[in-house]
PDB file of C-alpha atoms in Angstrom:
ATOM      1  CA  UNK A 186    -108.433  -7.912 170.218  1.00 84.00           C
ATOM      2  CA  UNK A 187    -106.341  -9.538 167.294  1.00 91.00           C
ATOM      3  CA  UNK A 188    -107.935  -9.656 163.962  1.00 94.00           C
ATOM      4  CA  UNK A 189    -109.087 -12.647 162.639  1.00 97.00           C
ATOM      5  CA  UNK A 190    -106.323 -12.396 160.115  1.00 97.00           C
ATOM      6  CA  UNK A 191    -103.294 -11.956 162.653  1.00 97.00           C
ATOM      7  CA  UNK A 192    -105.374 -14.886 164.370  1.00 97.00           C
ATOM      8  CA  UNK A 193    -104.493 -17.317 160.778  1.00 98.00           C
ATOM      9  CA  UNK A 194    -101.072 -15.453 160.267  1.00 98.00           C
ATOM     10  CA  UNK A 195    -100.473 -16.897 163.796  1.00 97.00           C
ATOM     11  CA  UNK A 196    -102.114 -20.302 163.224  1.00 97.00           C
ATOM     12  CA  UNK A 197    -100.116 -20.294 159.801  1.00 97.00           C
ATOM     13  CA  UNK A 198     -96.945 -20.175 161.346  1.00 97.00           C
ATOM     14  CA  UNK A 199     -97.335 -22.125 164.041  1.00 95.00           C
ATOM     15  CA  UNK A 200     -97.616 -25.025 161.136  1.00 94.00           C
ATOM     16  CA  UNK A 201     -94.682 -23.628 159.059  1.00 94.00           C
ATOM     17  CA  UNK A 202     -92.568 -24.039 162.291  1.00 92.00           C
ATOM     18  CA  UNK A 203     -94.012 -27.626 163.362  1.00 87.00           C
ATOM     19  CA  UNK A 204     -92.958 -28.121 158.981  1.00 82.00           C
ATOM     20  CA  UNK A 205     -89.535 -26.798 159.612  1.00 69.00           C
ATOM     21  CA  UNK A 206     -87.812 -29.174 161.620  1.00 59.00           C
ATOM     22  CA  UNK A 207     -88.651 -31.615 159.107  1.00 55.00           C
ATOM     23  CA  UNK A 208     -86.717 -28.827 156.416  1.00 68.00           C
ATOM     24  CA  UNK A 209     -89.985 -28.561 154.141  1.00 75.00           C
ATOM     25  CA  UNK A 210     -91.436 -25.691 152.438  1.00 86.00           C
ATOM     26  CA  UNK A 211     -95.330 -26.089 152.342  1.00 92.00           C
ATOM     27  CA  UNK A 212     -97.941 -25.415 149.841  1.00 92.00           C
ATOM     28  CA  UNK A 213    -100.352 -22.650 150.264  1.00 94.00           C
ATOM     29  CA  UNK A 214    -103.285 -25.417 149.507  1.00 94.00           C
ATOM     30  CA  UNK A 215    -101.817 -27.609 152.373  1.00 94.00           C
ATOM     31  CA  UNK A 216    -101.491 -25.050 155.083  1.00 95.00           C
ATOM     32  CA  UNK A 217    -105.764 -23.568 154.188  1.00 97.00           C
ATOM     33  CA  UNK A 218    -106.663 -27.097 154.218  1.00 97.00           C
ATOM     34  CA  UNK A 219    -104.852 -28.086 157.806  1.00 95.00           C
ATOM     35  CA  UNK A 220    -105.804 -24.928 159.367  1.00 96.00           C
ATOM     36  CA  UNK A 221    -109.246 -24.021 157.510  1.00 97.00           C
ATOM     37  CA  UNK A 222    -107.795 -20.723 156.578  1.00 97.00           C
ATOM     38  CA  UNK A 223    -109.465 -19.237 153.511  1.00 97.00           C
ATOM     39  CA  UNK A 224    -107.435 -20.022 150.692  1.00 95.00           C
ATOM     40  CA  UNK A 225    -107.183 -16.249 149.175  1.00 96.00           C
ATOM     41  CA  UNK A 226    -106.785 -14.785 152.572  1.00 96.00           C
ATOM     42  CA  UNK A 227    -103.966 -16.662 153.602  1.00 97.00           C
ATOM     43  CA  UNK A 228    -101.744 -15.816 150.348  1.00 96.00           C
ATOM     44  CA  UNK A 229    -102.484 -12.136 151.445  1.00 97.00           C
ATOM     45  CA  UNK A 230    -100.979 -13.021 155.276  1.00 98.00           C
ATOM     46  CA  UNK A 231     -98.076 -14.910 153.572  1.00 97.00           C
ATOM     47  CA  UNK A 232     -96.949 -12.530 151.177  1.00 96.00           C
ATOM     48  CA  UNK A 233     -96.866  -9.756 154.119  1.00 97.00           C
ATOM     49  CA  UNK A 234     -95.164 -12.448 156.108  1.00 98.00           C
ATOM     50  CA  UNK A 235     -92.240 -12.891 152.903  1.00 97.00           C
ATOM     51  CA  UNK A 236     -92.095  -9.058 152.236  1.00 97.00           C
ATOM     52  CA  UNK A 237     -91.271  -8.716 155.926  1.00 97.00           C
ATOM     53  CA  UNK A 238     -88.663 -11.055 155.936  1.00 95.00           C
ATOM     54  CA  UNK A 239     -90.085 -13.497 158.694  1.00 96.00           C
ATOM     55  CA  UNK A 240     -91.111 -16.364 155.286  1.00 95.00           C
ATOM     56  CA  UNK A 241     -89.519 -17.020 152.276  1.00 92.00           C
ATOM     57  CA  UNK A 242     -90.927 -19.133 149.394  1.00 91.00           C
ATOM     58  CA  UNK A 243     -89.673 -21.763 146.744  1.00 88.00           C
ATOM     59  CA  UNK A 244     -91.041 -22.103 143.004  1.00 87.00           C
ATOM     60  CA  UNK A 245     -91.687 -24.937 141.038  1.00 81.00           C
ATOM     61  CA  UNK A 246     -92.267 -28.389 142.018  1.00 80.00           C
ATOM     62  CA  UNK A 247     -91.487 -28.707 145.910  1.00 75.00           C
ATOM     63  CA  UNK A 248     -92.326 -25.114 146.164  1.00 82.00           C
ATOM     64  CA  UNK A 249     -94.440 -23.333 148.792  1.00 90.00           C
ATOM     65  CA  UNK A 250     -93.150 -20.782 151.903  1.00 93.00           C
ATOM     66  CA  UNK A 251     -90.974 -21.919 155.076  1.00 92.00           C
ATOM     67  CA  UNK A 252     -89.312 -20.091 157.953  1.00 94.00           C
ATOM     68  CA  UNK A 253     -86.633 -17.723 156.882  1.00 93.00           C
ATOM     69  CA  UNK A 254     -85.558 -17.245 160.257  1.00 92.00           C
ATOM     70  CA  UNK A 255     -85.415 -19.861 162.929  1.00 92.00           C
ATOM     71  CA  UNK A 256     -88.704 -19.764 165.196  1.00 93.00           C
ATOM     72  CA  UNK A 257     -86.809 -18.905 168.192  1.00 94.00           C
ATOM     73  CA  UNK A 258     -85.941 -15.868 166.479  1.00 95.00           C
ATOM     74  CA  UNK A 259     -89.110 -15.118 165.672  1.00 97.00           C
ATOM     75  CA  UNK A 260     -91.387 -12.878 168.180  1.00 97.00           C
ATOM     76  CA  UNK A 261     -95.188 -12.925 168.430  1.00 97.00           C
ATOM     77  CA  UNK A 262     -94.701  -8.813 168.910  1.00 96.00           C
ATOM     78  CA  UNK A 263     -92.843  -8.831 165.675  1.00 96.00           C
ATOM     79  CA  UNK A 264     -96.027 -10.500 163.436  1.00 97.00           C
ATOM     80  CA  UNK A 265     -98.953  -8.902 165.703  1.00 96.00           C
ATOM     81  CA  UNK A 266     -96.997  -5.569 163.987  1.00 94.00           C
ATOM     82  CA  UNK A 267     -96.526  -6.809 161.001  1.00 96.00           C
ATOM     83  CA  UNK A 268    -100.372  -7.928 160.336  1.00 97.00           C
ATOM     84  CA  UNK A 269    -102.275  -5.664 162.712  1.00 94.00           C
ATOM     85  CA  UNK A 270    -100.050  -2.524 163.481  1.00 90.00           C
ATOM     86  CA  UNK A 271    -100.048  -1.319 166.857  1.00 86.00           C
ATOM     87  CA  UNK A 272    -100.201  -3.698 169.839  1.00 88.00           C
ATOM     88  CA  UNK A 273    -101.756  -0.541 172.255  1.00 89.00           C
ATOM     89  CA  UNK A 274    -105.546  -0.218 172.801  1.00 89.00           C
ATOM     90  CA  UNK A 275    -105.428   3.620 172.670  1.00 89.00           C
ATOM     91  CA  UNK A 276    -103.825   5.975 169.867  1.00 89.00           C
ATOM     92  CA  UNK A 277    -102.382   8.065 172.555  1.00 90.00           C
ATOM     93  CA  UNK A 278    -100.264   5.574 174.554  1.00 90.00           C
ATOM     94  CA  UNK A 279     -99.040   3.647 171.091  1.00 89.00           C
ATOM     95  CA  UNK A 280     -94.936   3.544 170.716  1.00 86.00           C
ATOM     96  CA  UNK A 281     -95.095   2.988 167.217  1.00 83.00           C
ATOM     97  CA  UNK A 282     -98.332   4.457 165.837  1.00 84.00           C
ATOM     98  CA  UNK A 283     -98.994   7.307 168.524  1.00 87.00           C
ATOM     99  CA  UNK A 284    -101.714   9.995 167.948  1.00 86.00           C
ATOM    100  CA  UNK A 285    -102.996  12.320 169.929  1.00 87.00           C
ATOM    101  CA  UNK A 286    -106.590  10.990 171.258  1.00 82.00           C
ATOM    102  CA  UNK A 287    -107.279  14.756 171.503  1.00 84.00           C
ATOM    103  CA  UNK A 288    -109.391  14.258 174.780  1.00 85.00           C
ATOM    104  CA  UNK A 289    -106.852  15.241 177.451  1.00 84.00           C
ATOM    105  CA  UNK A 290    -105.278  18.860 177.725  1.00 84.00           C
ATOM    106  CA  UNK A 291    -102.278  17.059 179.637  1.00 86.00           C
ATOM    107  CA  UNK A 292    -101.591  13.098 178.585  1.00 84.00           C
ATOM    108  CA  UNK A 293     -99.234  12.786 181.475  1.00 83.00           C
ATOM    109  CA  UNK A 294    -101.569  13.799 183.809  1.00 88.00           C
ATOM    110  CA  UNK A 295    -104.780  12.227 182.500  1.00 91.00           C
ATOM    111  CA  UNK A 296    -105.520   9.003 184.341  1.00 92.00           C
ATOM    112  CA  UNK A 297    -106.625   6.895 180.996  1.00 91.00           C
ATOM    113  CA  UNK A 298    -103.670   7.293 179.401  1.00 91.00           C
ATOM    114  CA  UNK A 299    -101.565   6.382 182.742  1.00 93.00           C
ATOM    115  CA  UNK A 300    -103.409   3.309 183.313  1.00 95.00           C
ATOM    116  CA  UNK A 301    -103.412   2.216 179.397  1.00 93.00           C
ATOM    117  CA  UNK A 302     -99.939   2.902 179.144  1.00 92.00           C
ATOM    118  CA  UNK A 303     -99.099   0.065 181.723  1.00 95.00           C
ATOM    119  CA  UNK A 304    -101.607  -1.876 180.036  1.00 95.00           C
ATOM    120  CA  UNK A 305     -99.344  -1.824 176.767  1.00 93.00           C
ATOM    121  CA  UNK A 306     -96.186  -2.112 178.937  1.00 95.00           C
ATOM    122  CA  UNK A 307     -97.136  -5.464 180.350  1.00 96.00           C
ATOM    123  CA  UNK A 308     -98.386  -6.909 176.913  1.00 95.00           C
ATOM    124  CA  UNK A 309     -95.146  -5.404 175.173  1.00 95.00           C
ATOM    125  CA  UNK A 310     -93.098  -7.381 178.043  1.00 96.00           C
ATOM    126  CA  UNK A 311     -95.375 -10.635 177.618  1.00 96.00           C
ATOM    127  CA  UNK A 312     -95.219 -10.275 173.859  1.00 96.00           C
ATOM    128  CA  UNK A 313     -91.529  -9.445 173.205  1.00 96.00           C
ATOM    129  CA  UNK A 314     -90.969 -12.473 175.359  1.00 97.00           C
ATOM    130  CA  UNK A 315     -92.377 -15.293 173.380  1.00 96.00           C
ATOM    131  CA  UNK A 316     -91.165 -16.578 170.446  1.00 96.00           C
ATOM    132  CA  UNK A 317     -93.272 -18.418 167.743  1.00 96.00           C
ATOM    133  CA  UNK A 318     -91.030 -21.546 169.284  1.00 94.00           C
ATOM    134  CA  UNK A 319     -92.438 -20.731 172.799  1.00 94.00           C
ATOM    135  CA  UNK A 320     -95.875 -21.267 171.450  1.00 92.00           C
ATOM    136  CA  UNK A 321     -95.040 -24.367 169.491  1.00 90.00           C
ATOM    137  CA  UNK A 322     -94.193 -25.887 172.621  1.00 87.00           C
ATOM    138  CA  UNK A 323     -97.244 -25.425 174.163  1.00 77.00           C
ATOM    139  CA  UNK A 324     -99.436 -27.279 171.270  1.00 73.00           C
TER     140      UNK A 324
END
């Protein structure tokens, strides 16, 4: 299940790309208010969002964060990594974050980890293939 905060860092960006056709860079205040996002919680999300390269941010007058890369370019597997870490349900069949679940004296023989590991395979494949742009479109 995604976290409540990948759930606004998705939300979030979803509004930063509907902002960036129009070129605008968008207050933290504006984007809590549209999308009822806790104010404090959502400058957490955005700053991992900038440090990760996917938002930068203006100062001053006119200021607030925008899309640093286009929102084609931008894949839902890359933030759901970015806010929540691994996209598999088990430790033991995780690409990124593996660890032994320490159940099994054989993982390639042990039917959990077989069936989990297509599990992650087909959300990898629908994940990696939508881009935040995808899910605009569908709004």
């Amino acid at each position: 299940m995604l976290s409540k905060k990948c759930q606004y860092a998705l939300h979030a960006l979803l509004y930063l790309a509907d902002k960036d056709q129009q070129k605008d860079s968008v207050t933290i205040s504006e984007i809590a208010e549209t999308k009822r996002i806790p104010k404090k919680f959502l400058e957490v999300i955005l700053l991992d969002l900038k440090n990760a390269g996917v938002l930068g941010s203006k100062k001053g007058k006119g200021g607030g964060y925008y899309l640093k890369r286009s929102a084609d370019s931008i894949r839902i597997i890359e933030i759901i990594r970015i806010i929540d870490g691994a996209v598999a349900m088990l430790p033991c069949v995780s690409l990124n974050f593996y660890e032994s679940c320490g159940m099994c004296t054989n993982e390639h023989e042990c039917s959990i980890n077989r069936l989990f590991g297509q599990v992650r395979d087909e959300t990898l494949k629908i994940l990696s293939g939508n881009s935040l742009s995808d899910l605009a479109k569908h709004q």
